[in-house]
Amino acid sequence: PYKIKFDKKQSLFGLTEAKEWVLQANHADKSLIRNKLAADMGNILDNVLFTPHSYVVDVFVNGEYMGVYTLTEQIEVKDGRIEWEKDSAEVDTDYLIELGGEGEKTSFGSSIFNGRLTLYAEIKNPDSDVLTKDQFEFIKDYVTTADNAIIESLS
């Protein structure tokens, strides 16, 4: 995958202007439509609060064909992307969790945790410099409960 970062905000395909965009690799998907299909399904469902728009594109770098990618919006909390309450001190607030994160330092340790199924989950919102220990424990417990429910349903 590639992350595109412009010097100034750009609107691609008529979407909200932003500096950061993502090209998702489709090399593991022989049909070349899984990422696009998943995003389209998310946009159709009523109860999904945010799904990035996506477009299938051919990518060339310095004239060399790199393959078929899915161009999507960078997932981030900001106007025109995920419009949630940003950096609230409340425990029952909006959270953005990224799987496979690297972890940020917080006042109480790290913003990353593991569940039984959910490995390397990093809390991206609220930002690590305002994330409280109570918020961390709340979302970790919530994800752990969901993990356990899935595991039990498969037994």
PDB file of N, CA, C and O in Angstrom, residues 12-13 15-16 20-24 34-45 48-56 70-76 80-84 96:
ATOM      1  N   LEU A  12      -9.944  14.854  -4.396  1.00  0.00           N
ATOM      2  CA  LEU A  12      -9.879  13.804  -5.401  1.00  0.00           C
ATOM      3  C   LEU A  12     -11.274  13.253  -5.629  1.00  0.00           C
ATOM      4  O   LEU A  12     -12.001  12.989  -4.667  1.00  0.00           O
ATOM      5  N   PHE A  13     -11.673  13.115  -6.884  1.00  0.00           N
ATOM      6  CA  PHE A  13     -12.984  12.596  -7.254  1.00  0.00           C
ATOM      7  C   PHE A  13     -14.124  13.389  -6.616  1.00  0.00           C
ATOM      8  O   PHE A  13     -15.175  12.847  -6.297  1.00  0.00           O
ATOM      9  N   LEU A  15     -14.300  14.640  -3.623  1.00  0.00           N
ATOM     10  CA  LEU A  15     -14.448  14.429  -2.182  1.00  0.00           C
ATOM     11  C   LEU A  15     -13.875  15.621  -1.411  1.00  0.00           C
ATOM     12  O   LEU A  15     -13.201  16.474  -1.973  1.00  0.00           O
ATOM     13  N   THR A  16     -14.142  15.657  -0.109  1.00  0.00           N
ATOM     14  CA  THR A  16     -13.649  16.721   0.749  1.00  0.00           C
ATOM     15  C   THR A  16     -12.134  16.855   0.627  1.00  0.00           C
ATOM     16  O   THR A  16     -11.420  15.852   0.624  1.00  0.00           O
ATOM     17  N   GLU A  20      -4.019  13.937   3.022  1.00  0.00           N
ATOM     18  CA  GLU A  20      -3.634  12.532   3.048  1.00  0.00           C
ATOM     19  C   GLU A  20      -4.686  11.635   2.403  1.00  0.00           C
ATOM     20  O   GLU A  20      -5.877  11.741   2.693  1.00  0.00           O
ATOM     21  N   TRP A  21      -4.205  10.727   1.538  1.00  0.00           N
ATOM     22  CA  TRP A  21      -5.029   9.743   0.840  1.00  0.00           C
ATOM     23  C   TRP A  21      -4.295   8.410   0.886  1.00  0.00           C
ATOM     24  O   TRP A  21      -3.089   8.364   1.124  1.00  0.00           O
ATOM     25  N   VAL A  22      -5.005   7.313   0.646  1.00  0.00           N
ATOM     26  CA  VAL A  22      -4.416   5.979   0.745  1.00  0.00           C
ATOM     27  C   VAL A  22      -4.665   5.198  -0.539  1.00  0.00           C
ATOM     28  O   VAL A  22      -5.764   5.225  -1.086  1.00  0.00           O
ATOM     29  N   LEU A  23      -3.640   4.488  -0.983  1.00  0.00           N
ATOM     30  CA  LEU A  23      -3.770   3.517  -2.066  1.00  0.00           C
ATOM     31  C   LEU A  23      -3.617   2.138  -1.446  1.00  0.00           C
ATOM     32  O   LEU A  23      -2.526   1.744  -1.038  1.00  0.00           O
ATOM     33  N   GLN A  24      -4.731   1.402  -1.350  1.00  0.00           N
ATOM     34  CA  GLN A  24      -4.694   0.067  -0.759  1.00  0.00           C
ATOM     35  C   GLN A  24      -4.267  -0.944  -1.819  1.00  0.00           C
ATOM     36  O   GLN A  24      -4.802  -0.948  -2.931  1.00  0.00           O
ATOM     37  N   ARG A  34     -12.345  -6.961  -3.638  1.00  0.00           N
ATOM     38  CA  ARG A  34     -12.729  -7.137  -2.230  1.00  0.00           C
ATOM     39  C   ARG A  34     -12.752  -5.828  -1.456  1.00  0.00           C
ATOM     40  O   ARG A  34     -13.717  -5.542  -0.747  1.00  0.00           O
ATOM     41  N   ASN A  35     -11.693  -5.016  -1.548  1.00  0.00           N
ATOM     42  CA  ASN A  35     -11.656  -3.741  -0.812  1.00  0.00           C
ATOM     43  C   ASN A  35     -12.778  -2.822  -1.261  1.00  0.00           C
ATOM     44  O   ASN A  35     -13.460  -2.202  -0.449  1.00  0.00           O
ATOM     45  N   LYS A  36     -12.979  -2.712  -2.562  1.00  0.00           N
ATOM     46  CA  LYS A  36     -14.022  -1.843  -3.115  1.00  0.00           C
ATOM     47  C   LYS A  36     -15.402  -2.344  -2.704  1.00  0.00           C
ATOM     48  O   LYS A  36     -16.258  -1.557  -2.293  1.00  0.00           O
ATOM     49  N   LEU A  37     -15.631  -3.631  -2.777  1.00  0.00           N
ATOM     50  CA  LEU A  37     -16.921  -4.211  -2.402  1.00  0.00           C
ATOM     51  C   LEU A  37     -17.223  -3.986  -0.922  1.00  0.00           C
ATOM     52  O   LEU A  37     -18.338  -3.608  -0.556  1.00  0.00           O
ATOM     53  N   ALA A  38     -16.226  -4.168  -0.060  1.00  0.00           N
ATOM     54  CA  ALA A  38     -16.421  -3.948   1.377  1.00  0.00           C
ATOM     55  C   ALA A  38     -16.769  -2.486   1.655  1.00  0.00           C
ATOM     56  O   ALA A  38     -17.662  -2.187   2.458  1.00  0.00           O
ATOM     57  N   ALA A  39     -16.081  -1.559   0.993  1.00  0.00           N
ATOM     58  CA  ALA A  39     -16.374  -0.133   1.187  1.00  0.00           C
ATOM     59  C   ALA A  39     -17.770   0.205   0.677  1.00  0.00           C
ATOM     60  O   ALA A  39     -18.515   0.948   1.326  1.00  0.00           O
ATOM     61  N   ASP A  40     -18.148  -0.330  -0.469  1.00  0.00           N
ATOM     62  CA  ASP A  40     -19.484  -0.069  -1.003  1.00  0.00           C
ATOM     63  C   ASP A  40     -20.568  -0.603  -0.079  1.00  0.00           C
ATOM     64  O   ASP A  40     -21.596   0.040   0.126  1.00  0.00           O
ATOM     65  N   MET A  41     -20.354  -1.782   0.495  1.00  0.00           N
ATOM     66  CA  MET A  41     -21.331  -2.337   1.442  1.00  0.00           C
ATOM     67  C   MET A  41     -21.449  -1.444   2.671  1.00  0.00           C
ATOM     68  O   MET A  41     -22.544  -1.204   3.167  1.00  0.00           O
ATOM     69  N   GLY A  42     -20.328  -0.936   3.168  1.00  0.00           N
ATOM     70  CA  GLY A  42     -20.354  -0.031   4.316  1.00  0.00           C
ATOM     71  C   GLY A  42     -21.131   1.241   4.021  1.00  0.00           C
ATOM     72  O   GLY A  42     -21.844   1.766   4.879  1.00  0.00           O
ATOM     73  N   ASN A  43     -21.029   1.745   2.799  1.00  0.00           N
ATOM     74  CA  ASN A  43     -21.767   2.956   2.416  1.00  0.00           C
ATOM     75  C   ASN A  43     -23.263   2.700   2.282  1.00  0.00           C
ATOM     76  O   ASN A  43     -24.061   3.604   2.480  1.00  0.00           O
ATOM     77  N   ILE A  44     -23.651   1.468   1.961  1.00  0.00           N
ATOM     78  CA  ILE A  44     -25.067   1.131   1.801  1.00  0.00           C
ATOM     79  C   ILE A  44     -25.756   0.930   3.152  1.00  0.00           C
ATOM     80  O   ILE A  44     -26.910   1.306   3.331  1.00  0.00           O
ATOM     81  N   LEU A  45     -25.046   0.362   4.119  1.00  0.00           N
ATOM     82  CA  LEU A  45     -25.647   0.050   5.423  1.00  0.00           C
ATOM     83  C   LEU A  45     -25.960   1.319   6.206  1.00  0.00           C
ATOM     84  O   LEU A  45     -25.149   2.244   6.255  1.00  0.00           O
ATOM     85  N   VAL A  48     -23.660   2.066   9.763  1.00  0.00           N
ATOM     86  CA  VAL A  48     -22.219   2.290   9.715  1.00  0.00           C
ATOM     87  C   VAL A  48     -22.005   3.801   9.636  1.00  0.00           C
ATOM     88  O   VAL A  48     -22.416   4.447   8.680  1.00  0.00           O
ATOM     89  N   LEU A  49     -21.391   4.374  10.664  1.00  0.00           N
ATOM     90  CA  LEU A  49     -21.262   5.824  10.755  1.00  0.00           C
ATOM     91  C   LEU A  49     -20.293   6.413   9.741  1.00  0.00           C
ATOM     92  O   LEU A  49     -20.481   7.522   9.274  1.00  0.00           O
ATOM     93  N   PHE A  50     -19.228   5.689   9.416  1.00  0.00           N
ATOM     94  CA  PHE A  50     -18.266   6.205   8.443  1.00  0.00           C
ATOM     95  C   PHE A  50     -17.650   5.060   7.661  1.00  0.00           C
ATOM     96  O   PHE A  50     -17.207   4.073   8.233  1.00  0.00           O
ATOM     97  N   THR A  51     -17.664   5.195   6.374  1.00  0.00           N
ATOM     98  CA  THR A  51     -16.950   4.289   5.482  1.00  0.00           C
ATOM     99  C   THR A  51     -16.229   5.160   4.473  1.00  0.00           C
ATOM    100  O   THR A  51     -16.853   6.021   3.845  1.00  0.00           O
ATOM    101  N   PRO A  52     -14.933   4.989   4.313  1.00  0.00           N
ATOM    102  CA  PRO A  52     -14.226   5.830   3.346  1.00  0.00           C
ATOM    103  C   PRO A  52     -14.719   5.544   1.928  1.00  0.00           C
ATOM    104  O   PRO A  52     -15.000   4.398   1.579  1.00  0.00           O
ATOM    105  N   HIS A  53     -14.830   6.600   1.139  1.00  0.00           N
ATOM    106  CA  HIS A  53     -15.149   6.419  -0.271  1.00  0.00           C
ATOM    107  C   HIS A  53     -13.971   5.729  -0.931  1.00  0.00           C
ATOM    108  O   HIS A  53     -12.829   5.873  -0.487  1.00  0.00           O
ATOM    109  N   SER A  54     -14.215   4.982  -1.989  1.00  0.00           N
ATOM    110  CA  SER A  54     -13.118   4.275  -2.630  1.00  0.00           C
ATOM    111  C   SER A  54     -13.302   4.224  -4.143  1.00  0.00           C
ATOM    112  O   SER A  54     -14.432   4.239  -4.642  1.00  0.00           O
ATOM    113  N   TYR A  55     -12.182   4.166  -4.827  1.00  0.00           N
ATOM    114  CA  TYR A  55     -12.156   4.117  -6.283  1.00  0.00           C
ATOM    115  C   TYR A  55     -11.048   3.167  -6.715  1.00  0.00           C
ATOM    116  O   TYR A  55      -9.930   3.243  -6.195  1.00  0.00           O
ATOM    117  N   VAL A  56     -11.348   2.270  -7.645  1.00  0.00           N
ATOM    118  CA  VAL A  56     -10.347   1.358  -8.171  1.00  0.00           C
ATOM    119  C   VAL A  56      -9.530   2.126  -9.213  1.00  0.00           C
ATOM    120  O   VAL A  56     -10.087   2.773 -10.097  1.00  0.00           O
ATOM    121  N   THR A  70      -6.825   0.368  -4.683  1.00  0.00           N
ATOM    122  CA  THR A  70      -8.056   1.037  -4.305  1.00  0.00           C
ATOM    123  C   THR A  70      -7.686   2.345  -3.624  1.00  0.00           C
ATOM    124  O   THR A  70      -7.036   2.340  -2.578  1.00  0.00           O
ATOM    125  N   LEU A  71      -8.056   3.456  -4.246  1.00  0.00           N
ATOM    126  CA  LEU A  71      -7.808   4.783  -3.673  1.00  0.00           C
ATOM    127  C   LEU A  71      -8.917   5.068  -2.665  1.00  0.00           C
ATOM    128  O   LEU A  71     -10.094   4.968  -2.991  1.00  0.00           O
ATOM    129  N   THR A  72      -8.538   5.386  -1.429  1.00  0.00           N
ATOM    130  CA  THR A  72      -9.520   5.676  -0.384  1.00  0.00           C
ATOM    131  C   THR A  72      -9.103   6.902   0.409  1.00  0.00           C
ATOM    132  O   THR A  72      -7.955   7.343   0.352  1.00  0.00           O
ATOM    133  N   GLU A  73     -10.065   7.409   1.170  1.00  0.00           N
ATOM    134  CA  GLU A  73      -9.777   8.497   2.092  1.00  0.00           C
ATOM    135  C   GLU A  73      -8.983   7.952   3.274  1.00  0.00           C
ATOM    136  O   GLU A  73      -9.214   6.825   3.706  1.00  0.00           O
ATOM    137  N   GLN A  74      -8.062   8.746   3.790  1.00  0.00           N
ATOM    138  CA  GLN A  74      -7.344   8.400   5.018  1.00  0.00           C
ATOM    139  C   GLN A  74      -8.359   8.392   6.155  1.00  0.00           C
ATOM    140  O   GLN A  74      -9.150   9.323   6.287  1.00  0.00           O
ATOM    141  N   ILE A  75      -8.361   7.355   6.961  1.00  0.00           N
ATOM    142  CA  ILE A  75      -9.283   7.284   8.092  1.00  0.00           C
ATOM    143  C   ILE A  75      -8.704   8.115   9.225  1.00  0.00           C
ATOM    144  O   ILE A  75      -7.654   7.783   9.779  1.00  0.00           O
ATOM    145  N   GLU A  76      -9.388   9.218   9.546  1.00  0.00           N
ATOM    146  CA  GLU A  76      -8.928  10.128  10.589  1.00  0.00           C
ATOM    147  C   GLU A  76     -10.113  10.945  11.083  1.00  0.00           C
ATOM    148  O   GLU A  76     -11.093  11.136  10.374  1.00  0.00           O
ATOM    149  N   GLY A  80     -15.250  16.299   7.330  1.00  0.00           N
ATOM    150  CA  GLY A  80     -15.229  15.696   6.012  1.00  0.00           C
ATOM    151  C   GLY A  80     -14.770  14.257   6.010  1.00  0.00           C
ATOM    152  O   GLY A  80     -14.867  13.566   5.001  1.00  0.00           O
ATOM    153  N   ARG A  81     -14.243  13.801   7.113  1.00  0.00           N
ATOM    154  CA  ARG A  81     -13.852  12.394   7.241  1.00  0.00           C
ATOM    155  C   ARG A  81     -14.707  11.825   8.372  1.00  0.00           C
ATOM    156  O   ARG A  81     -15.910  11.790   8.272  1.00  0.00           O
ATOM    157  N   ILE A  82     -14.124  11.413   9.472  1.00  0.00           N
ATOM    158  CA  ILE A  82     -14.906  10.916  10.600  1.00  0.00           C
ATOM    159  C   ILE A  82     -15.229  12.113  11.487  1.00  0.00           C
ATOM    160  O   ILE A  82     -14.334  12.677  12.107  1.00  0.00           O
ATOM    161  N   GLU A  83     -16.476  12.489  11.527  1.00  0.00           N
ATOM    162  CA  GLU A  83     -16.878  13.679  12.280  1.00  0.00           C
ATOM    163  C   GLU A  83     -17.406  13.260  13.651  1.00  0.00           C
ATOM    164  O   GLU A  83     -18.601  13.221  13.885  1.00  0.00           O
ATOM    165  N   TRP A  84     -16.479  12.946  14.533  1.00  0.00           N
ATOM    166  CA  TRP A  84     -16.795  12.541  15.886  1.00  0.00           C
ATOM    167  C   TRP A  84     -16.285  13.572  16.854  1.00  0.00           C
ATOM    168  O   TRP A  84     -15.523  14.460  16.511  1.00  0.00           O
ATOM    169  N   LEU A  96     -11.665   5.809  18.129  1.00  0.00           N
ATOM    170  CA  LEU A  96     -11.174   5.285  16.860  1.00  0.00           C
ATOM    171  C   LEU A  96     -10.031   4.341  17.202  1.00  0.00           C
ATOM    172  O   LEU A  96      -9.051   4.740  17.840  1.00  0.00           O
TER     173      LEU A  96
END
